[in-house]
Amino acid sequence: EVQLVESGGGLVQPGGSLRLSCAASGFTFSSYIMSWVRQAPGKGLEWVSVINSGGGSTRYADSVKGRFTISRDNAKNTLYLQMNSLKPEDTAVYYCAQWDRRYSPPGQGTQVTVSS
C-alpha cells in the first residue's frame, strides 16, 4: 500500500520560508516521478512541482517558479519542497503524490498558512 506522509507546514509571515517533507513507503520510491500539489481554501488541486526519479530534472508551476525548490533523497525515501519568499496566495494544504496520481494524493497533507 502506497503511504505518503507530509510534514513541515505551519504559519509563516509573508516573505518567510518553510521546508516540507514527504516520507514515502509501500513502493519503490526511487523508481517514481514525484510531485507536489496544493489545494487552497475553496479551490481545486493545483500542481506545484515535479521531479524525476533520479532527482536531476525538475519543473515548476509559473506561480512558484524561482521561489520553490523540489528535491528528493532516494536513500531516505523522502521528498522535499523548500519554499522561500512565501506569499499569502501560497496558503493551502500541500500534498505529495506519485506523478500519475497527482490529482488523487493519498495522504492527509500539511497546512501552510502565510499571513501577517
Short mmCIF file of C-alpha atoms in Angstrom, two decimals:
data_model
loop_
_atom_site.label_atom_id
_atom_site.label_comp_id
_atom_site.label_asym_id
_atom_site.label_seq_id
_atom_site.Cartn_x
_atom_site.Cartn_y
_atom_site.Cartn_z
CA GLU A 1 0.00 0.00 0.00
CA VAL A 2 1.33 3.39 -1.00
CA GLN A 3 1.82 5.64 2.02
CA LEU A 4 2.88 9.27 1.81
CA VAL A 5 3.11 11.36 4.97
CA GLU A 6 3.59 15.09 4.58
CA SER A 7 5.03 17.33 7.31
CA GLY A 8 6.65 20.69 7.86
CA GLY A 9 3.75 23.03 7.33
CA GLY A 10 2.79 25.87 9.63
CA LEU A 11 2.05 29.56 9.98
CA VAL A 12 4.61 31.89 8.43
CA GLN A 13 4.72 35.59 7.65
CA PRO A 14 4.85 36.84 4.07
CA GLY A 15 8.40 36.62 2.81
CA GLY A 16 9.21 33.73 5.10
CA SER A 17 10.33 30.19 4.35
CA LEU A 18 9.25 26.65 5.09
CA ARG A 19 10.58 23.23 4.15
CA LEU A 20 8.05 20.49 3.58
CA SER A 21 8.91 16.80 3.77
CA CYS A 22 7.11 13.74 2.46
CA ALA A 23 8.00 10.31 3.82
CA ALA A 24 7.21 7.52 1.38
CA SER A 25 6.67 3.82 1.95
CA GLY A 26 4.92 0.86 0.36
CA PHE A 27 6.51 1.26 -3.07
CA THR A 28 9.94 1.62 -4.69
CA PHE A 29 10.30 5.36 -4.18
CA SER A 30 13.44 5.71 -6.28
CA SER A 31 11.60 4.41 -9.37
CA TYR A 32 8.85 7.01 -9.38
CA ILE A 33 8.45 10.53 -10.66
CA MET A 34 7.11 12.50 -7.70
CA SER A 35 5.19 15.73 -7.39
CA TRP A 36 3.77 18.29 -5.02
CA VAL A 37 0.26 19.63 -5.40
CA ARG A 38 -1.73 22.04 -3.25
CA GLN A 39 -5.31 22.95 -2.52
CA ALA A 40 -6.20 26.45 -1.43
CA PRO A 41 -9.41 27.10 0.51
CA GLY A 42 -12.42 26.70 -1.75
CA LYS A 43 -10.35 25.73 -4.79
CA GLY A 44 -9.33 22.57 -6.60
CA LEU A 45 -5.98 20.82 -6.58
CA GLU A 46 -3.17 22.77 -8.24
CA TRP A 47 0.01 21.16 -9.46
CA VAL A 48 3.10 22.84 -7.92
CA SER A 49 6.24 20.92 -8.91
CA VAL A 50 7.57 17.62 -10.25
CA ILE A 51 10.89 15.80 -10.02
CA ASN A 52 12.12 12.81 -11.97
CA SER A 53 13.09 9.55 -10.32
CA GLY A 54 16.79 10.36 -10.10
CA GLY A 55 16.28 13.94 -8.97
CA GLY A 56 18.12 15.52 -11.85
CA SER A 57 15.15 17.07 -13.61
CA THR A 58 12.55 19.38 -12.10
CA ARG A 59 9.68 21.57 -13.24
CA TYR A 60 7.56 24.19 -11.53
CA ALA A 61 4.25 25.94 -11.92
CA ASP A 62 4.69 29.55 -13.02
CA SER A 63 3.16 30.70 -9.73
CA VAL A 64 6.06 29.27 -7.69
CA LYS A 65 8.97 29.32 -10.14
CA GLY A 66 12.05 30.94 -8.65
CA ARG A 67 10.72 30.66 -5.10
CA PHE A 68 10.19 26.93 -4.52
CA THR A 69 12.71 24.09 -4.91
CA ILE A 70 11.78 20.43 -5.09
CA SER A 71 14.30 17.74 -4.18
CA ARG A 72 14.46 14.15 -3.07
CA ASP A 73 16.63 11.77 -1.10
CA ASN A 74 16.11 8.30 -2.51
CA ALA A 75 18.22 6.73 0.25
CA LYS A 76 15.75 8.10 2.79
CA ASN A 77 12.61 7.64 0.67
CA THR A 78 11.82 11.31 1.22
CA LEU A 79 10.61 14.13 -1.00
CA TYR A 80 11.14 17.79 -0.09
CA LEU A 81 9.79 21.19 -1.04
CA GLN A 82 11.79 24.24 0.00
CA MET A 83 9.52 27.27 -0.11
CA ASN A 84 11.03 30.76 0.05
CA SER A 85 9.56 34.25 -0.33
CA LEU A 86 6.16 32.93 0.64
CA LYS A 87 3.07 34.91 -0.29
CA PRO A 88 -0.46 34.88 1.15
CA GLU A 89 -1.65 33.21 -2.05
CA ASP A 90 0.58 30.23 -1.22
CA THR A 91 -1.78 29.40 1.65
CA ALA A 92 -3.04 25.87 1.04
CA VAL A 93 -2.86 22.26 2.08
CA TYR A 94 0.18 20.74 0.39
CA TYR A 95 0.27 17.11 -0.73
CA CYS A 96 2.90 14.90 -2.26
CA ALA A 97 1.99 12.24 -4.80
CA GLN A 98 3.35 9.98 -7.47
CA TRP A 99 3.14 11.94 -10.73
CA ASP A 100 0.50 9.68 -12.27
CA ARG A 101 -1.70 10.09 -9.18
CA ARG A 102 -1.06 13.75 -8.50
CA TYR A 103 -4.75 14.64 -8.53
CA SER A 104 -5.59 11.86 -6.08
CA PRO A 105 -2.98 12.29 -3.35
CA PRO A 106 -3.30 9.57 -0.71
CA GLY A 107 -2.01 11.49 2.29
CA GLN A 108 -3.52 13.98 4.70
CA GLY A 109 -1.37 16.84 3.51
CA THR A 110 0.27 19.57 5.55
CA GLN A 111 -1.27 23.02 6.06
CA VAL A 112 0.72 26.08 5.05
CA THR A 113 -0.67 29.44 6.11
CA VAL A 114 1.02 32.65 5.02
CA SER A 115 -0.27 35.59 6.99
CA SER A 116 0.92 38.56 8.96
#
